[in-house]
Amino acid sequence: MMELSLVRLWSTCFCSFFYISTVLLLLTTGGVYSHSEYLIGMGSYDITGPAADVNMMGYANMDQVASGIHFRLRARTFIVSEPQGKRVVFVNIDACMASQIVTLKVIERLKARYGDLYTENNVGISGIHTHSGPGGYLQYVVYIFTSLGFVRQSFDALVDGIENSIIQAHENLRPGSIFSQYSSLWQIDRLFLGYDTSFSGYRLTLPVICK
C-alpha cells in the first residue's frame, strides 16, 4: 500500500510539473494559450478505397497501380466552435489532394443532415500530398487521365469517410482550450537532388547542412 501511494504521489507531481512547464514554455517562447472555452471536436474515419487495380494519384504514371494495402488511409477532422457562435471544420485526408467535386458532395450531405451549420464558408478539406493513394476522384480530365477516367470507388470512399469523420467530430464537441506554437526550421531541405538543381540564388539563400 505504501508503494502504491508513493507511485500515485509521484504521478500527481509529474503531471502538475508537466502542465506548469508547458504553460511557462508557451508564455516564454511566443506561444499562445487561449483561456476561452471553445467547443472542440475530433473525428477519424477510413477512406482507403479500392486496394488493387487502380492507378495511384500523384505521379501521373500509368504503371503505378495499387496491388494491396500497406496501411489504411484515413480522414481526420477537427472542429472548433465558439459557444453559440461561429465554427470552422478542418479535414486532413490521407490523399494527394482534396477535390472540388468531393468537397461539394460532402457539403451537400452535411446540409441535408445539419442544415446551414456546415457550408462552403466554414469547411476546409486538405490532402497530405501522398502519392500512394487511389486516384480517379477528381473532376478534371487531366487529373484522371492516368487512372483511365473517373473511379467511383475512390470517390465514394473519400466522400463517405470525410462525412463520417465530420459527424464523429460534431458528436464529440466539448469545451476545451487551444494551444498554438510557432518556430522556424532553418538549413534543411527535404530533397537534395531538387536542391542541387535549383538556381544559384535560391541555393545561396537556403543552404543545407549536409549532402
Tab-separated table of C-alpha atoms in Angstrom:
chain	number	residue	atom	x	y	z
A	1	MET	CA	0.000	0.000	0.000
A	2	MET	CA	2.860	2.357	0.822
A	3	GLU	CA	4.498	1.748	-2.575
A	4	LEU	CA	1.178	2.332	-4.367
A	5	SER	CA	0.684	5.634	-2.526
A	6	LEU	CA	4.178	6.764	-3.466
A	7	VAL	CA	3.532	5.912	-7.118
A	8	ARG	CA	0.327	7.949	-7.101
A	9	LEU	CA	2.109	10.847	-5.407
A	10	TRP	CA	4.902	10.844	-7.973
A	11	SER	CA	2.363	10.609	-10.804
A	12	THR	CA	0.457	13.609	-9.459
A	13	CYS	CA	3.655	15.618	-9.037
A	14	PHE	CA	4.825	14.757	-12.542
A	15	CYS	CA	1.500	15.729	-14.155
A	16	SER	CA	1.468	19.030	-12.261
A	17	PHE	CA	5.064	19.743	-13.240
A	18	PHE	CA	4.336	18.915	-16.886
A	19	TYR	CA	1.291	21.209	-17.003
A	20	ILE	CA	3.091	24.131	-15.349
A	21	SER	CA	6.160	23.661	-17.563
A	22	THR	CA	4.005	23.627	-20.698
A	23	VAL	CA	2.242	26.863	-19.748
A	24	LEU	CA	5.546	28.562	-18.878
A	25	LEU	CA	7.076	27.378	-22.152
A	26	LEU	CA	4.210	28.829	-24.157
A	27	LEU	CA	4.425	32.128	-22.301
A	28	THR	CA	8.189	32.498	-22.758
A	29	THR	CA	8.614	31.281	-26.353
A	30	GLY	CA	5.936	33.209	-28.163
A	31	GLY	CA	3.285	30.512	-27.969
A	32	VAL	CA	-0.322	31.306	-27.263
A	33	TYR	CA	-2.660	29.705	-24.755
A	34	SER	CA	-6.332	30.501	-25.039
A	35	HIS	CA	-8.277	30.812	-21.802
A	36	SER	CA	-11.542	30.971	-23.737
A	37	GLU	CA	-13.589	27.816	-23.677
A	38	TYR	CA	-14.115	26.793	-27.246
A	39	LEU	CA	-16.043	23.720	-28.245
A	40	ILE	CA	-13.589	21.298	-29.829
A	41	GLY	CA	-14.371	18.044	-31.631
A	42	MET	CA	-12.230	15.440	-33.369
A	43	GLY	CA	-13.110	12.561	-35.662
A	44	SER	CA	-11.321	9.968	-37.769
A	45	TYR	CA	-12.682	7.585	-40.396
A	46	ASP	CA	-11.369	5.162	-43.022
A	47	ILE	CA	-11.053	6.406	-46.629
A	48	THR	CA	-8.828	3.628	-48.025
A	49	GLY	CA	-10.911	2.909	-51.119
A	50	PRO	CA	-10.033	0.252	-53.721
A	51	ALA	CA	-6.979	-1.770	-52.685
A	52	ALA	CA	-5.903	-3.062	-56.093
A	53	ASP	CA	-6.091	-2.482	-59.839
A	54	VAL	CA	-6.485	1.286	-59.531
A	55	ASN	CA	-3.953	3.922	-60.566
A	56	MET	CA	-2.455	5.939	-57.715
A	57	MET	CA	-2.855	9.705	-57.652
A	58	GLY	CA	0.158	11.984	-57.905
A	59	TYR	CA	2.933	10.760	-60.182
A	60	ALA	CA	0.851	10.670	-63.393
A	61	ASN	CA	2.366	7.276	-64.117
A	62	MET	CA	0.009	4.738	-65.655
A	63	ASP	CA	2.235	1.912	-64.414
A	64	GLN	CA	1.796	2.953	-60.779
A	65	VAL	CA	-1.143	0.691	-59.969
A	66	ALA	CA	-2.155	-0.396	-56.465
A	67	SER	CA	-1.719	-4.079	-55.650
A	68	GLY	CA	-2.581	-4.227	-51.954
A	69	ILE	CA	-2.720	-2.239	-48.707
A	70	HIS	CA	0.392	-1.110	-46.826
A	71	PHE	CA	-1.661	0.696	-44.209
A	72	ARG	CA	-5.161	2.103	-44.272
A	73	LEU	CA	-5.882	5.713	-45.196
A	74	ARG	CA	-7.972	7.989	-43.017
A	75	ALA	CA	-9.766	11.323	-42.880
A	76	ARG	CA	-9.101	13.281	-39.680
A	77	THR	CA	-11.460	16.093	-38.749
A	78	PHE	CA	-11.075	18.952	-36.285
A	79	ILE	CA	-13.981	21.246	-35.427
A	80	VAL	CA	-13.518	24.427	-33.401
A	81	SER	CA	-16.610	26.339	-32.381
A	82	GLU	CA	-17.391	29.352	-30.269
A	83	PRO	CA	-20.207	28.560	-27.829
A	84	GLN	CA	-23.392	29.701	-29.549
A	85	GLY	CA	-21.235	31.222	-32.283
A	86	LYS	CA	-19.179	30.605	-35.391
A	87	ARG	CA	-17.388	27.338	-36.081
A	88	VAL	CA	-14.799	26.016	-38.510
A	89	VAL	CA	-14.145	22.494	-39.812
A	90	PHE	CA	-10.733	21.325	-40.999
A	91	VAL	CA	-10.390	17.865	-42.554
A	92	ASN	CA	-6.970	16.377	-43.261
A	93	ILE	CA	-7.139	13.412	-45.636
A	94	ASP	CA	-4.545	10.765	-46.481
A	95	ALA	CA	-4.738	11.603	-50.185
A	96	CYS	CA	-2.669	13.520	-52.684
A	97	MET	CA	-5.021	16.480	-52.558
A	98	ALA	CA	-8.602	17.478	-51.950
A	99	SER	CA	-11.119	17.513	-54.779
A	100	GLN	CA	-13.748	20.127	-55.538
A	101	ILE	CA	-16.302	17.509	-56.510
A	102	VAL	CA	-15.623	15.543	-53.302
A	103	THR	CA	-15.901	18.706	-51.216
A	104	LEU	CA	-19.189	19.724	-52.841
A	105	LYS	CA	-20.672	16.255	-52.305
A	106	VAL	CA	-19.599	16.203	-48.649
A	107	ILE	CA	-21.136	19.633	-48.043
A	108	GLU	CA	-24.321	18.538	-49.813
A	109	ARG	CA	-24.643	15.647	-47.358
A	110	LEU	CA	-23.809	17.860	-44.374
A	111	LYS	CA	-26.506	20.337	-45.395
A	112	ALA	CA	-29.026	17.503	-45.594
A	113	ARG	CA	-28.076	16.456	-42.057
A	114	TYR	CA	-27.309	19.756	-40.282
A	115	GLY	CA	-28.914	22.458	-42.409
A	116	ASP	CA	-26.724	25.553	-42.836
A	117	LEU	CA	-24.411	24.710	-39.935
A	118	TYR	CA	-21.653	23.463	-42.258
A	119	THR	CA	-21.225	25.182	-45.626
A	120	GLU	CA	-18.606	26.133	-48.217
A	121	ASN	CA	-17.667	29.039	-45.940
A	122	ASN	CA	-16.538	27.041	-42.910
A	123	VAL	CA	-15.500	23.599	-44.184
A	124	GLY	CA	-11.954	23.098	-45.447
A	125	ILE	CA	-10.531	19.822	-46.777
A	126	SER	CA	-6.812	19.336	-47.384
A	127	GLY	CA	-4.664	16.400	-48.547
A	128	ILE	CA	-1.308	15.341	-47.113
A	129	HIS	CA	0.114	15.040	-50.664
A	130	THR	CA	0.769	11.333	-50.533
A	131	HIS	CA	1.316	9.680	-53.911
A	132	SER	CA	0.296	6.283	-52.574
A	133	GLY	CA	-3.475	6.570	-52.527
A	134	PRO	CA	-6.103	5.632	-55.130
A	135	GLY	CA	-6.721	8.131	-57.911
A	136	GLY	CA	-9.672	8.872	-60.149
A	137	TYR	CA	-11.643	11.025	-57.696
A	138	LEU	CA	-11.001	14.476	-59.164
A	139	GLN	CA	-13.270	16.348	-61.548
A	140	TYR	CA	-10.774	17.419	-64.221
A	141	VAL	CA	-9.737	15.245	-67.173
A	142	VAL	CA	-6.018	15.987	-66.759
A	143	TYR	CA	-6.055	14.585	-63.215
A	144	ILE	CA	-7.935	11.401	-64.073
A	145	PHE	CA	-6.222	10.653	-67.370
A	146	THR	CA	-3.740	8.154	-65.925
A	147	SER	CA	-6.485	6.428	-63.927
A	148	LEU	CA	-8.356	5.902	-67.215
A	149	GLY	CA	-11.259	8.027	-66.082
A	150	PHE	CA	-13.377	8.620	-63.022
A	151	VAL	CA	-13.135	5.880	-60.366
A	152	ARG	CA	-16.395	5.727	-58.451
A	153	GLN	CA	-14.970	3.540	-55.677
A	154	SER	CA	-12.270	6.106	-54.889
A	155	PHE	CA	-14.800	8.932	-54.903
A	156	ASP	CA	-17.326	7.125	-52.695
A	157	ALA	CA	-14.669	6.068	-50.170
A	158	LEU	CA	-13.497	9.663	-49.779
A	159	VAL	CA	-16.973	11.182	-49.529
A	160	ASP	CA	-18.237	8.555	-47.075
A	161	GLY	CA	-15.109	8.718	-44.916
A	162	ILE	CA	-14.927	12.503	-44.771
A	163	GLU	CA	-18.631	12.784	-43.976
A	164	ASN	CA	-18.375	10.232	-41.171
A	165	SER	CA	-15.258	11.829	-39.696
A	166	ILE	CA	-17.084	15.182	-39.558
A	167	ILE	CA	-20.105	13.522	-37.948
A	168	GLN	CA	-17.802	11.989	-35.321
A	169	ALA	CA	-16.171	15.342	-34.612
A	170	HIS	CA	-19.564	17.061	-34.406
A	171	GLU	CA	-20.853	14.493	-31.929
A	172	ASN	CA	-17.652	14.765	-29.862
A	173	LEU	CA	-17.791	18.532	-29.414
A	174	ARG	CA	-16.922	19.509	-25.849
A	175	PRO	CA	-15.388	22.502	-24.018
A	176	GLY	CA	-11.649	22.819	-24.459
A	177	SER	CA	-8.748	25.213	-24.813
A	178	ILE	CA	-6.427	25.855	-27.734
A	179	PHE	CA	-2.640	25.851	-27.690
A	180	SER	CA	-0.591	27.195	-30.568
A	181	GLN	CA	3.130	27.462	-31.183
A	182	TYR	CA	5.407	28.545	-33.988
A	183	SER	CA	9.053	28.198	-34.850
A	184	SER	CA	11.468	28.152	-37.788
A	185	LEU	CA	13.443	25.221	-39.153
A	186	TRP	CA	16.489	26.519	-40.967
A	187	GLN	CA	19.113	24.898	-43.213
A	188	ILE	CA	17.015	21.833	-44.011
A	189	ASP	CA	15.934	20.681	-47.460
A	190	ARG	CA	13.891	17.518	-47.905
A	191	LEU	CA	15.278	16.608	-51.319
A	192	PHE	CA	18.943	17.228	-52.078
A	193	LEU	CA	18.567	16.364	-55.776
A	194	GLY	CA	15.946	19.078	-56.161
A	195	TYR	CA	18.082	21.467	-54.123
A	196	ASP	CA	21.147	20.857	-56.302
A	197	THR	CA	19.209	21.597	-59.489
A	198	SER	CA	17.739	24.839	-58.131
A	199	PHE	CA	19.065	28.149	-59.421
A	200	SER	CA	22.099	29.568	-57.614
A	201	GLY	CA	20.266	32.444	-55.941
A	202	TYR	CA	17.945	30.010	-54.211
A	203	ARG	CA	20.850	27.844	-53.039
A	204	LEU	CA	22.616	30.863	-51.575
A	205	THR	CA	19.607	31.882	-49.508
A	206	LEU	CA	18.736	28.365	-48.331
A	207	PRO	CA	21.933	26.433	-47.563
A	208	VAL	CA	21.687	22.837	-46.401
A	209	ILE	CA	23.675	21.376	-43.516
A	210	CYS	CA	24.761	18.190	-45.270
A	211	LYS	CA	24.732	16.379	-48.589
